[in-house]
Amino acid sequence: MDCEHKLKALEQEIESLKEENRLLKEKLSSSEKNFDSVSFKEKYAVRILDSLPDMLTVFNHEETGIEVVSNEETNHVGVSNNDFKGMRMQDMVPKEAYHNIHNNLQKAIATGRGSTAHHELDFNGEHHHYENRIFPLDEEYVLIMCRDITERVTTQRQLEVFKSVLDKVSDSILAVSEDGTLVYANKQFIEEYGVTQQMGIQKIYDLPVSMTTKEAWERRLQEIRDNDGTFAYRAAYMRKGEDKERMHQVSTFLIRENNEELTWFFTQDITCLLYTSDAADEL
C-alpha cells in the first residue's frame, strides 16, 4: 500500500510539473511575441524616418533645437544635423521665415493640436517654398515637419495664369468629368449659361445646353469616344436673359489620365457668321 501511495503521489507531482511547464511555455511565447514587436520598431523606426521626404526636427517650447530626426538630405536650413542641437531657431532661418514658423509653433502650443503654415527659403541658390506642420509632443517638446512644396506652388501659379488667360478669351471653355460634373468653366461660359453651383457639383445636363438630360450627356460622351476623343458639332443655345436662339461651333477633346476621363469643350458663337453667310447667299 505504501508503494501504491508513493506511486500515486509521484504521478500527481508529474502532472503538476506538466501543468507548470505548459504555463511557462505560454508565458515565454507571449514574451517572445512582445519582444519581436518591440525589436521591429527599434529596427525599422530609423529607416522609416530616413525614407520620409520631410525635414523632421524637435524643438523645445523655448525654440531651442533638440534634434534632427530625419536624414541629412532633408536638411535645408544650412545648419548640419550635428550643429542643430542647442541652436536657437531664429539663428537658423531668415527673419521672415522665422516669423511664420514662430507664429505656427505658438499656435500649436496654445491649442495643443497640430498646426500648418508656410514659409520660404533660399536653398542651394534657388528659392523654395515649404510647408511646416507642427505637433506638440508633450509639455516640453514639439515636432516640426517641413516639406518642400516648391513644385506644387509653381504648378498652382501656372494654373492660375492659365485660368486667367482662359477667362479673357471670347470662347466658352469647360471641362466635364465622366459622370457629367463640371470640373472647370471659364468666365465666359459661367456668364453665358448662368452657372450657379460650384465646380465639382454642377452637372452639365442641368444647364441650358444641347445635352439636357443625363442620357443625352452619355450619348454625346460615347460619340466623342467613338471618334478617338476628338469630335466637332454645332449646337443651338440661348444666352442667359435672352430669348433669341444662337448657334455654337463646339470642339471636344477627351483626355484619359489615371483611369479617369475628362472632356474639354471649346465653344465659339458662330451666329453672326451664319447670318452673314445667309445674307450673302440671298444676294
PDB file of C-alpha atoms in Angstrom:
ATOM      1  CA  MET A   1       0.000   0.000   0.000  1.00  0.00           C
ATOM      2  CA  ASP A   2       2.865   2.309   0.856  1.00  0.00           C
ATOM      3  CA  CYS A   3       4.346   1.795  -2.622  1.00  0.00           C
ATOM      4  CA  GLU A   4       0.995   2.437  -4.277  1.00  0.00           C
ATOM      5  CA  HIS A   5       0.576   5.630  -2.258  1.00  0.00           C
ATOM      6  CA  LYS A   6       4.035   6.857  -3.244  1.00  0.00           C
ATOM      7  CA  LEU A   7       3.378   5.996  -6.889  1.00  0.00           C
ATOM      8  CA  LYS A   8       0.116   7.911  -6.871  1.00  0.00           C
ATOM      9  CA  ALA A   9       1.804  10.925  -5.250  1.00  0.00           C
ATOM     10  CA  LEU A  10       4.552  10.784  -7.850  1.00  0.00           C
ATOM     11  CA  GLU A  11       2.018  10.754 -10.693  1.00  0.00           C
ATOM     12  CA  GLN A  12       0.293  13.793  -9.211  1.00  0.00           C
ATOM     13  CA  GLU A  13       3.625  15.580  -8.940  1.00  0.00           C
ATOM     14  CA  ILE A  14       4.400  14.782 -12.567  1.00  0.00           C
ATOM     15  CA  GLU A  15       1.009  16.154 -13.680  1.00  0.00           C
ATOM     16  CA  SER A  16       1.623  19.264 -11.612  1.00  0.00           C
ATOM     17  CA  LEU A  17       5.033  19.750 -13.247  1.00  0.00           C
ATOM     18  CA  LYS A  18       3.485  19.260 -16.696  1.00  0.00           C
ATOM     19  CA  GLU A  19       0.924  21.989 -15.979  1.00  0.00           C
ATOM     20  CA  GLU A  20       3.646  24.348 -14.734  1.00  0.00           C
ATOM     21  CA  ASN A  21       5.666  23.603 -17.850  1.00  0.00           C
ATOM     22  CA  ARG A  22       2.667  24.389 -20.063  1.00  0.00           C
ATOM     23  CA  LEU A  23       2.064  27.698 -18.314  1.00  0.00           C
ATOM     24  CA  LEU A  24       5.742  28.628 -18.575  1.00  0.00           C
ATOM     25  CA  LYS A  25       5.705  27.899 -22.330  1.00  0.00           C
ATOM     26  CA  GLU A  26       2.658  30.115 -22.826  1.00  0.00           C
ATOM     27  CA  LYS A  27       4.285  32.909 -20.873  1.00  0.00           C
ATOM     28  CA  LEU A  28       7.538  32.526 -22.794  1.00  0.00           C
ATOM     29  CA  SER A  29       5.692  32.508 -26.114  1.00  0.00           C
ATOM     30  CA  SER A  30       3.852  35.694 -25.146  1.00  0.00           C
ATOM     31  CA  SER A  31       7.107  37.352 -24.089  1.00  0.00           C
ATOM     32  CA  GLU A  32       8.766  36.415 -27.376  1.00  0.00           C
ATOM     33  CA  LYS A  33       5.907  37.989 -29.344  1.00  0.00           C
ATOM     34  CA  ASN A  34       6.201  41.204 -27.361  1.00  0.00           C
ATOM     35  CA  PHE A  35       9.955  41.182 -27.832  1.00  0.00           C
ATOM     36  CA  ASP A  36       9.569  40.707 -31.598  1.00  0.00           C
ATOM     37  CA  SER A  37       7.139  43.645 -31.733  1.00  0.00           C
ATOM     38  CA  VAL A  38       9.495  45.959 -29.868  1.00  0.00           C
ATOM     39  CA  SER A  39      12.520  44.846 -31.855  1.00  0.00           C
ATOM     40  CA  PHE A  40      10.672  45.532 -35.111  1.00  0.00           C
ATOM     41  CA  LYS A  41      10.043  49.122 -34.008  1.00  0.00           C
ATOM     42  CA  GLU A  42      13.636  49.521 -32.901  1.00  0.00           C
ATOM     43  CA  LYS A  43      14.920  48.010 -36.134  1.00  0.00           C
ATOM     44  CA  TYR A  44      12.772  49.955 -38.598  1.00  0.00           C
ATOM     45  CA  ALA A  45      11.926  53.263 -36.880  1.00  0.00           C
ATOM     46  CA  VAL A  46      15.095  54.965 -38.102  1.00  0.00           C
ATOM     47  CA  ARG A  47      14.693  53.557 -41.602  1.00  0.00           C
ATOM     48  CA  ILE A  48      11.112  54.835 -41.754  1.00  0.00           C
ATOM     49  CA  LEU A  49      12.182  58.319 -40.650  1.00  0.00           C
ATOM     50  CA  ASP A  50      15.054  58.336 -43.152  1.00  0.00           C
ATOM     51  CA  SER A  51      12.704  57.420 -46.010  1.00  0.00           C
ATOM     52  CA  LEU A  52      10.397  60.413 -45.450  1.00  0.00           C
ATOM     53  CA  PRO A  53      10.849  63.482 -47.715  1.00  0.00           C
ATOM     54  CA  ASP A  54      10.233  65.868 -44.820  1.00  0.00           C
ATOM     55  CA  MET A  55      12.806  67.510 -42.589  1.00  0.00           C
ATOM     56  CA  LEU A  56      11.795  66.364 -39.099  1.00  0.00           C
ATOM     57  CA  THR A  57      13.078  68.346 -36.145  1.00  0.00           C
ATOM     58  CA  VAL A  58      12.349  68.507 -32.434  1.00  0.00           C
ATOM     59  CA  PHE A  59      12.407  71.840 -30.578  1.00  0.00           C
ATOM     60  CA  ASN A  60      11.585  72.694 -27.019  1.00  0.00           C
ATOM     61  CA  HIS A  61       8.967  75.331 -26.263  1.00  0.00           C
ATOM     62  CA  GLU A  62      11.716  77.950 -25.976  1.00  0.00           C
ATOM     63  CA  GLU A  63      12.523  77.259 -29.659  1.00  0.00           C
ATOM     64  CA  THR A  64      15.897  75.671 -28.994  1.00  0.00           C
ATOM     65  CA  GLY A  65      16.872  72.843 -31.323  1.00  0.00           C
ATOM     66  CA  ILE A  66      16.876  69.428 -29.657  1.00  0.00           C
ATOM     67  CA  GLU A  67      17.483  67.033 -32.545  1.00  0.00           C
ATOM     68  CA  VAL A  68      17.049  66.436 -36.277  1.00  0.00           C
ATOM     69  CA  VAL A  69      15.315  63.063 -36.570  1.00  0.00           C
ATOM     70  CA  SER A  70      15.314  62.851 -40.381  1.00  0.00           C
ATOM     71  CA  ASN A  71      18.271  62.130 -42.656  1.00  0.00           C
ATOM     72  CA  GLU A  72      20.831  64.774 -43.630  1.00  0.00           C
ATOM     73  CA  GLU A  73      19.481  65.028 -47.203  1.00  0.00           C
ATOM     74  CA  THR A  74      16.240  66.619 -45.974  1.00  0.00           C
ATOM     75  CA  ASN A  75      18.127  69.359 -44.114  1.00  0.00           C
ATOM     76  CA  HIS A  76      17.536  72.684 -45.887  1.00  0.00           C
ATOM     77  CA  VAL A  77      18.352  75.267 -43.203  1.00  0.00           C
ATOM     78  CA  GLY A  78      22.105  75.400 -43.772  1.00  0.00           C
ATOM     79  CA  VAL A  79      22.867  74.028 -40.305  1.00  0.00           C
ATOM     80  CA  SER A  80      24.233  70.485 -40.092  1.00  0.00           C
ATOM     81  CA  ASN A  81      22.397  67.902 -38.020  1.00  0.00           C
ATOM     82  CA  ASN A  82      25.299  67.865 -35.570  1.00  0.00           C
ATOM     83  CA  ASP A  83      25.283  71.654 -35.090  1.00  0.00           C
ATOM     84  CA  PHE A  84      21.497  71.750 -34.751  1.00  0.00           C
ATOM     85  CA  LYS A  85      21.400  70.756 -31.077  1.00  0.00           C
ATOM     86  CA  GLY A  86      21.263  73.728 -28.746  1.00  0.00           C
ATOM     87  CA  MET A  87      20.891  76.283 -31.560  1.00  0.00           C
ATOM     88  CA  ARG A  88      18.043  78.784 -31.481  1.00  0.00           C
ATOM     89  CA  MET A  89      15.511  78.669 -34.292  1.00  0.00           C
ATOM     90  CA  GLN A  90      15.812  82.393 -35.008  1.00  0.00           C
ATOM     91  CA  ASP A  91      19.530  81.863 -35.718  1.00  0.00           C
ATOM     92  CA  MET A  92      18.818  79.119 -38.260  1.00  0.00           C
ATOM     93  CA  VAL A  93      16.442  80.773 -40.720  1.00  0.00           C
ATOM     94  CA  PRO A  94      15.833  84.288 -42.146  1.00  0.00           C
ATOM     95  CA  LYS A  95      13.661  86.688 -40.189  1.00  0.00           C
ATOM     96  CA  GLU A  96      10.516  86.369 -42.311  1.00  0.00           C
ATOM     97  CA  ALA A  97      10.635  82.555 -42.344  1.00  0.00           C
ATOM     98  CA  TYR A  98      11.262  82.546 -38.586  1.00  0.00           C
ATOM     99  CA  HIS A  99       8.253  84.810 -38.024  1.00  0.00           C
ATOM    100  CA  ASN A 100       5.933  82.374 -39.863  1.00  0.00           C
ATOM    101  CA  ILE A 101       7.295  79.273 -38.104  1.00  0.00           C
ATOM    102  CA  HIS A 102       7.299  81.004 -34.702  1.00  0.00           C
ATOM    103  CA  ASN A 103       3.630  82.002 -35.008  1.00  0.00           C
ATOM    104  CA  ASN A 104       2.690  78.499 -36.099  1.00  0.00           C
ATOM    105  CA  LEU A 105       4.623  76.966 -33.196  1.00  0.00           C
ATOM    106  CA  GLN A 106       2.954  79.238 -30.654  1.00  0.00           C
ATOM    107  CA  LYS A 107      -0.457  78.330 -32.088  1.00  0.00           C
ATOM    108  CA  ALA A 108       0.298  74.600 -31.771  1.00  0.00           C
ATOM    109  CA  ILE A 109       1.441  75.028 -28.168  1.00  0.00           C
ATOM    110  CA  ALA A 110      -1.570  77.174 -27.244  1.00  0.00           C
ATOM    111  CA  THR A 111      -4.140  74.807 -28.775  1.00  0.00           C
ATOM    112  CA  GLY A 112      -2.361  71.542 -28.030  1.00  0.00           C
ATOM    113  CA  ARG A 113      -3.107  70.433 -31.601  1.00  0.00           C
ATOM    114  CA  GLY A 114      -1.183  70.230 -34.853  1.00  0.00           C
ATOM    115  CA  SER A 115      -0.977  73.398 -36.928  1.00  0.00           C
ATOM    116  CA  THR A 116       0.135  74.117 -40.501  1.00  0.00           C
ATOM    117  CA  ALA A 117       1.741  77.210 -42.054  1.00  0.00           C
ATOM    118  CA  HIS A 118       4.123  78.097 -44.881  1.00  0.00           C
ATOM    119  CA  HIS A 119       7.484  79.791 -45.275  1.00  0.00           C
ATOM    120  CA  GLU A 120      10.072  80.446 -47.969  1.00  0.00           C
ATOM    121  CA  LEU A 121      13.843  79.915 -48.023  1.00  0.00           C
ATOM    122  CA  ASP A 122      16.731  80.167 -50.476  1.00  0.00           C
ATOM    123  CA  PHE A 123      18.436  76.774 -50.679  1.00  0.00           C
ATOM    124  CA  ASN A 124      21.319  75.797 -52.970  1.00  0.00           C
ATOM    125  CA  GLY A 125      20.928  79.047 -54.874  1.00  0.00           C
ATOM    126  CA  GLU A 126      17.223  78.536 -55.567  1.00  0.00           C
ATOM    127  CA  HIS A 127      14.083  79.924 -53.952  1.00  0.00           C
ATOM    128  CA  HIS A 128      11.976  77.234 -52.258  1.00  0.00           C
ATOM    129  CA  HIS A 129       8.521  77.103 -50.707  1.00  0.00           C
ATOM    130  CA  TYR A 130       7.966  74.978 -47.603  1.00  0.00           C
ATOM    131  CA  GLU A 131       5.006  73.759 -45.611  1.00  0.00           C
ATOM    132  CA  ASN A 132       5.662  73.493 -41.883  1.00  0.00           C
ATOM    133  CA  ARG A 133       3.427  71.264 -39.764  1.00  0.00           C
ATOM    134  CA  ILE A 134       3.960  71.446 -36.015  1.00  0.00           C
ATOM    135  CA  PHE A 135       2.761  68.892 -33.466  1.00  0.00           C
ATOM    136  CA  PRO A 136       3.084  69.197 -29.673  1.00  0.00           C
ATOM    137  CA  LEU A 137       4.817  66.083 -28.261  1.00  0.00           C
ATOM    138  CA  ASP A 138       4.332  66.925 -24.580  1.00  0.00           C
ATOM    139  CA  GLU A 139       4.610  69.887 -22.228  1.00  0.00           C
ATOM    140  CA  GLU A 140       8.216  70.483 -23.260  1.00  0.00           C
ATOM    141  CA  TYR A 141       8.814  69.495 -26.905  1.00  0.00           C
ATOM    142  CA  VAL A 142       7.271  69.922 -30.375  1.00  0.00           C
ATOM    143  CA  LEU A 143       7.852  68.067 -33.635  1.00  0.00           C
ATOM    144  CA  ILE A 144       8.230  70.211 -36.770  1.00  0.00           C
ATOM    145  CA  MET A 145       7.737  68.580 -40.181  1.00  0.00           C
ATOM    146  CA  CYS A 146       8.920  70.719 -43.100  1.00  0.00           C
ATOM    147  CA  ARG A 147       8.141  69.630 -46.655  1.00  0.00           C
ATOM    148  CA  ASP A 148       9.380  71.244 -49.864  1.00  0.00           C
ATOM    149  CA  ILE A 149       6.245  72.227 -51.838  1.00  0.00           C
ATOM    150  CA  THR A 150       8.010  74.374 -54.456  1.00  0.00           C
ATOM    151  CA  GLU A 151       6.813  72.228 -57.352  1.00  0.00           C
ATOM    152  CA  ARG A 152       3.229  72.339 -56.084  1.00  0.00           C
ATOM    153  CA  VAL A 153       3.325  76.134 -55.692  1.00  0.00           C
ATOM    154  CA  THR A 154       4.841  76.591 -59.161  1.00  0.00           C
ATOM    155  CA  THR A 155       2.183  74.372 -60.730  1.00  0.00           C
ATOM    156  CA  GLN A 156      -0.591  76.207 -58.893  1.00  0.00           C
ATOM    157  CA  ARG A 157       0.682  79.580 -60.074  1.00  0.00           C
ATOM    158  CA  GLN A 158       0.945  78.342 -63.653  1.00  0.00           C
ATOM    159  CA  LEU A 159      -2.615  77.059 -63.381  1.00  0.00           C
ATOM    160  CA  GLU A 160      -3.810  80.429 -62.111  1.00  0.00           C
ATOM    161  CA  VAL A 161      -2.140  82.145 -65.081  1.00  0.00           C
ATOM    162  CA  PHE A 162      -3.721  79.591 -67.418  1.00  0.00           C
ATOM    163  CA  LYS A 163      -7.162  80.198 -65.888  1.00  0.00           C
ATOM    164  CA  SER A 164      -6.670  83.965 -66.158  1.00  0.00           C
ATOM    165  CA  VAL A 165      -5.896  83.642 -69.859  1.00  0.00           C
ATOM    166  CA  LEU A 166      -8.921  81.405 -70.454  1.00  0.00           C
ATOM    167  CA  ASP A 167     -11.169  83.906 -68.681  1.00  0.00           C
ATOM    168  CA  LYS A 168     -10.110  86.594 -71.158  1.00  0.00           C
ATOM    169  CA  VAL A 169     -10.904  84.702 -74.364  1.00  0.00           C
ATOM    170  CA  SER A 170     -14.251  85.179 -76.082  1.00  0.00           C
ATOM    171  CA  ASP A 171     -14.929  81.425 -76.419  1.00  0.00           C
ATOM    172  CA  SER A 172     -16.702  79.423 -73.747  1.00  0.00           C
ATOM    173  CA  ILE A 173     -14.429  76.710 -72.321  1.00  0.00           C
ATOM    174  CA  LEU A 174     -15.366  73.958 -69.916  1.00  0.00           C
ATOM    175  CA  ALA A 175     -14.153  70.576 -68.683  1.00  0.00           C
ATOM    176  CA  VAL A 176     -16.563  67.803 -67.702  1.00  0.00           C
ATOM    177  CA  SER A 177     -15.889  64.556 -65.833  1.00  0.00           C
ATOM    178  CA  GLU A 178     -17.263  61.194 -66.936  1.00  0.00           C
ATOM    179  CA  ASP A 179     -20.425  61.492 -64.832  1.00  0.00           C
ATOM    180  CA  GLY A 180     -21.285  64.907 -66.273  1.00  0.00           C
ATOM    181  CA  THR A 181     -19.904  67.008 -63.408  1.00  0.00           C
ATOM    182  CA  LEU A 182     -18.476  70.399 -64.329  1.00  0.00           C
ATOM    183  CA  VAL A 183     -14.819  70.429 -63.251  1.00  0.00           C
ATOM    184  CA  TYR A 184     -13.804  73.729 -64.846  1.00  0.00           C
ATOM    185  CA  ALA A 185     -15.561  76.565 -66.650  1.00  0.00           C
ATOM    186  CA  ASN A 186     -14.122  79.883 -67.739  1.00  0.00           C
ATOM    187  CA  LYS A 187     -15.792  83.208 -67.021  1.00  0.00           C
ATOM    188  CA  GLN A 188     -17.418  83.362 -70.465  1.00  0.00           C
ATOM    189  CA  PHE A 189     -19.206  80.025 -70.045  1.00  0.00           C
ATOM    190  CA  ILE A 190     -20.323  80.797 -66.487  1.00  0.00           C
ATOM    191  CA  GLU A 191     -21.907  84.079 -67.616  1.00  0.00           C
ATOM    192  CA  GLU A 192     -23.443  82.698 -70.823  1.00  0.00           C
ATOM    193  CA  TYR A 193     -25.075  79.686 -69.211  1.00  0.00           C
ATOM    194  CA  GLY A 194     -25.843  81.054 -65.778  1.00  0.00           C
ATOM    195  CA  VAL A 195     -23.756  78.587 -63.768  1.00  0.00           C
ATOM    196  CA  THR A 196     -24.809  78.909 -60.124  1.00  0.00           C
ATOM    197  CA  GLN A 197     -23.407  75.800 -58.437  1.00  0.00           C
ATOM    198  CA  GLN A 198     -19.776  75.199 -57.537  1.00  0.00           C
ATOM    199  CA  MET A 199     -17.332  73.341 -59.730  1.00  0.00           C
ATOM    200  CA  GLY A 200     -17.385  69.685 -58.742  1.00  0.00           C
ATOM    201  CA  ILE A 201     -21.146  69.852 -58.045  1.00  0.00           C
ATOM    202  CA  GLN A 202     -22.783  71.438 -61.112  1.00  0.00           C
ATOM    203  CA  LYS A 203     -23.973  68.917 -63.712  1.00  0.00           C
ATOM    204  CA  ILE A 204     -23.623  69.835 -67.378  1.00  0.00           C
ATOM    205  CA  TYR A 205     -27.093  68.495 -68.251  1.00  0.00           C
ATOM    206  CA  ASP A 206     -28.742  70.779 -65.666  1.00  0.00           C
ATOM    207  CA  LEU A 207     -27.643  73.817 -67.712  1.00  0.00           C
ATOM    208  CA  PRO A 208     -29.342  75.210 -70.868  1.00  0.00           C
ATOM    209  CA  VAL A 209     -27.064  73.281 -73.244  1.00  0.00           C
ATOM    210  CA  SER A 210     -27.878  70.819 -76.033  1.00  0.00           C
ATOM    211  CA  MET A 211     -27.384  67.889 -73.610  1.00  0.00           C
ATOM    212  CA  THR A 212     -30.467  68.464 -71.460  1.00  0.00           C
ATOM    213  CA  THR A 213     -30.559  65.053 -69.747  1.00  0.00           C
ATOM    214  CA  LYS A 214     -28.084  62.627 -68.246  1.00  0.00           C
ATOM    215  CA  GLU A 215     -28.836  60.213 -71.074  1.00  0.00           C
ATOM    216  CA  ALA A 216     -28.123  62.909 -73.662  1.00  0.00           C
ATOM    217  CA  TRP A 217     -24.773  63.604 -71.990  1.00  0.00           C
ATOM    218  CA  GLU A 218     -23.889  59.904 -72.002  1.00  0.00           C
ATOM    219  CA  ARG A 219     -24.742  59.647 -75.714  1.00  0.00           C
ATOM    220  CA  ARG A 220     -22.583  62.673 -76.525  1.00  0.00           C
ATOM    221  CA  LEU A 221     -19.696  61.272 -74.473  1.00  0.00           C
ATOM    222  CA  GLN A 222     -19.946  57.972 -76.332  1.00  0.00           C
ATOM    223  CA  GLU A 223     -19.860  59.843 -79.649  1.00  0.00           C
ATOM    224  CA  ILE A 224     -16.642  61.526 -78.563  1.00  0.00           C
ATOM    225  CA  ARG A 225     -15.143  58.196 -77.511  1.00  0.00           C
ATOM    226  CA  ASP A 226     -16.151  56.586 -80.801  1.00  0.00           C
ATOM    227  CA  ASN A 227     -14.274  59.348 -82.639  1.00  0.00           C
ATOM    228  CA  ASP A 228     -10.985  58.720 -80.829  1.00  0.00           C
ATOM    229  CA  GLY A 229     -11.550  61.511 -78.332  1.00  0.00           C
ATOM    230  CA  THR A 230     -11.987  64.394 -80.790  1.00  0.00           C
ATOM    231  CA  PHE A 231     -15.374  65.463 -82.078  1.00  0.00           C
ATOM    232  CA  ALA A 232     -16.901  68.656 -83.508  1.00  0.00           C
ATOM    233  CA  TYR A 233     -20.541  69.619 -83.836  1.00  0.00           C
ATOM    234  CA  ARG A 234     -22.917  72.568 -83.876  1.00  0.00           C
ATOM    235  CA  ALA A 235     -25.415  73.258 -81.121  1.00  0.00           C
ATOM    236  CA  ALA A 236     -28.177  75.800 -80.686  1.00  0.00           C
ATOM    237  CA  TYR A 237     -28.360  77.663 -77.371  1.00  0.00           C
ATOM    238  CA  MET A 238     -29.769  80.749 -75.693  1.00  0.00           C
ATOM    239  CA  ARG A 239     -27.762  83.156 -73.614  1.00  0.00           C
ATOM    240  CA  LYS A 240     -28.957  83.789 -70.098  1.00  0.00           C
ATOM    241  CA  GLY A 241     -31.539  86.589 -70.119  1.00  0.00           C
ATOM    242  CA  GLU A 242     -32.130  86.391 -73.895  1.00  0.00           C
ATOM    243  CA  ASP A 243     -34.898  84.748 -75.925  1.00  0.00           C
ATOM    244  CA  LYS A 244     -33.095  84.637 -79.268  1.00  0.00           C
ATOM    245  CA  GLU A 245     -31.575  81.314 -80.294  1.00  0.00           C
ATOM    246  CA  ARG A 246     -27.920  81.379 -81.171  1.00  0.00           C
ATOM    247  CA  MET A 247     -25.534  78.817 -82.661  1.00  0.00           C
ATOM    248  CA  HIS A 248     -22.277  77.430 -81.273  1.00  0.00           C
ATOM    249  CA  GLN A 249     -19.482  75.579 -83.041  1.00  0.00           C
ATOM    250  CA  VAL A 250     -18.236  73.073 -80.478  1.00  0.00           C
ATOM    251  CA  SER A 251     -14.895  71.249 -80.483  1.00  0.00           C
ATOM    252  CA  THR A 252     -14.295  68.493 -77.939  1.00  0.00           C
ATOM    253  CA  PHE A 253     -11.194  66.702 -76.699  1.00  0.00           C
ATOM    254  CA  LEU A 254     -11.205  63.667 -74.399  1.00  0.00           C
ATOM    255  CA  ILE A 255      -8.250  63.215 -72.049  1.00  0.00           C
ATOM    256  CA  ARG A 256      -7.626  59.995 -70.127  1.00  0.00           C
ATOM    257  CA  GLU A 257      -5.355  60.031 -67.086  1.00  0.00           C
ATOM    258  CA  ASN A 258      -5.125  57.717 -64.060  1.00  0.00           C
ATOM    259  CA  ASN A 259      -8.147  55.729 -65.279  1.00  0.00           C
ATOM    260  CA  GLU A 260     -10.265  58.879 -65.347  1.00  0.00           C
ATOM    261  CA  GLU A 261     -11.801  60.698 -68.304  1.00  0.00           C
ATOM    262  CA  LEU A 262     -12.039  64.468 -68.682  1.00  0.00           C
ATOM    263  CA  THR A 263     -13.759  66.021 -71.692  1.00  0.00           C
ATOM    264  CA  TRP A 264     -12.849  69.560 -72.717  1.00  0.00           C
ATOM    265  CA  PHE A 265     -15.346  71.669 -74.690  1.00  0.00           C
ATOM    266  CA  PHE A 266     -14.314  74.744 -76.692  1.00  0.00           C
ATOM    267  CA  THR A 267     -17.366  76.579 -77.980  1.00  0.00           C
ATOM    268  CA  GLN A 268     -17.454  79.523 -80.372  1.00  0.00           C
ATOM    269  CA  ASP A 269     -20.529  81.592 -81.144  1.00  0.00           C
ATOM    270  CA  ILE A 270     -20.972  81.489 -84.952  1.00  0.00           C
ATOM    271  CA  THR A 271     -24.444  83.110 -85.079  1.00  0.00           C
ATOM    272  CA  CYS A 272     -23.215  86.281 -86.794  1.00  0.00           C
ATOM    273  CA  LEU A 273     -21.077  84.264 -89.186  1.00  0.00           C
ATOM    274  CA  LEU A 274     -24.071  82.157 -90.245  1.00  0.00           C
ATOM    275  CA  TYR A 275     -26.241  85.254 -90.572  1.00  0.00           C
ATOM    276  CA  THR A 276     -23.633  86.921 -92.815  1.00  0.00           C
ATOM    277  CA  SER A 277     -23.345  83.765 -94.904  1.00  0.00           C
ATOM    278  CA  ASP A 278     -27.115  83.518 -95.337  1.00  0.00           C
ATOM    279  CA  ALA A 279     -27.325  87.201 -96.298  1.00  0.00           C
ATOM    280  CA  ALA A 280     -24.605  86.696 -98.880  1.00  0.00           C
ATOM    281  CA  ASP A 281     -26.453  83.720-100.343  1.00  0.00           C
ATOM    282  CA  GLU A 282     -29.618  85.796-100.694  1.00  0.00           C
ATOM    283  CA  LEU A 283     -27.697  88.400-102.660  1.00  0.00           C
TER     284      LEU A 283
END
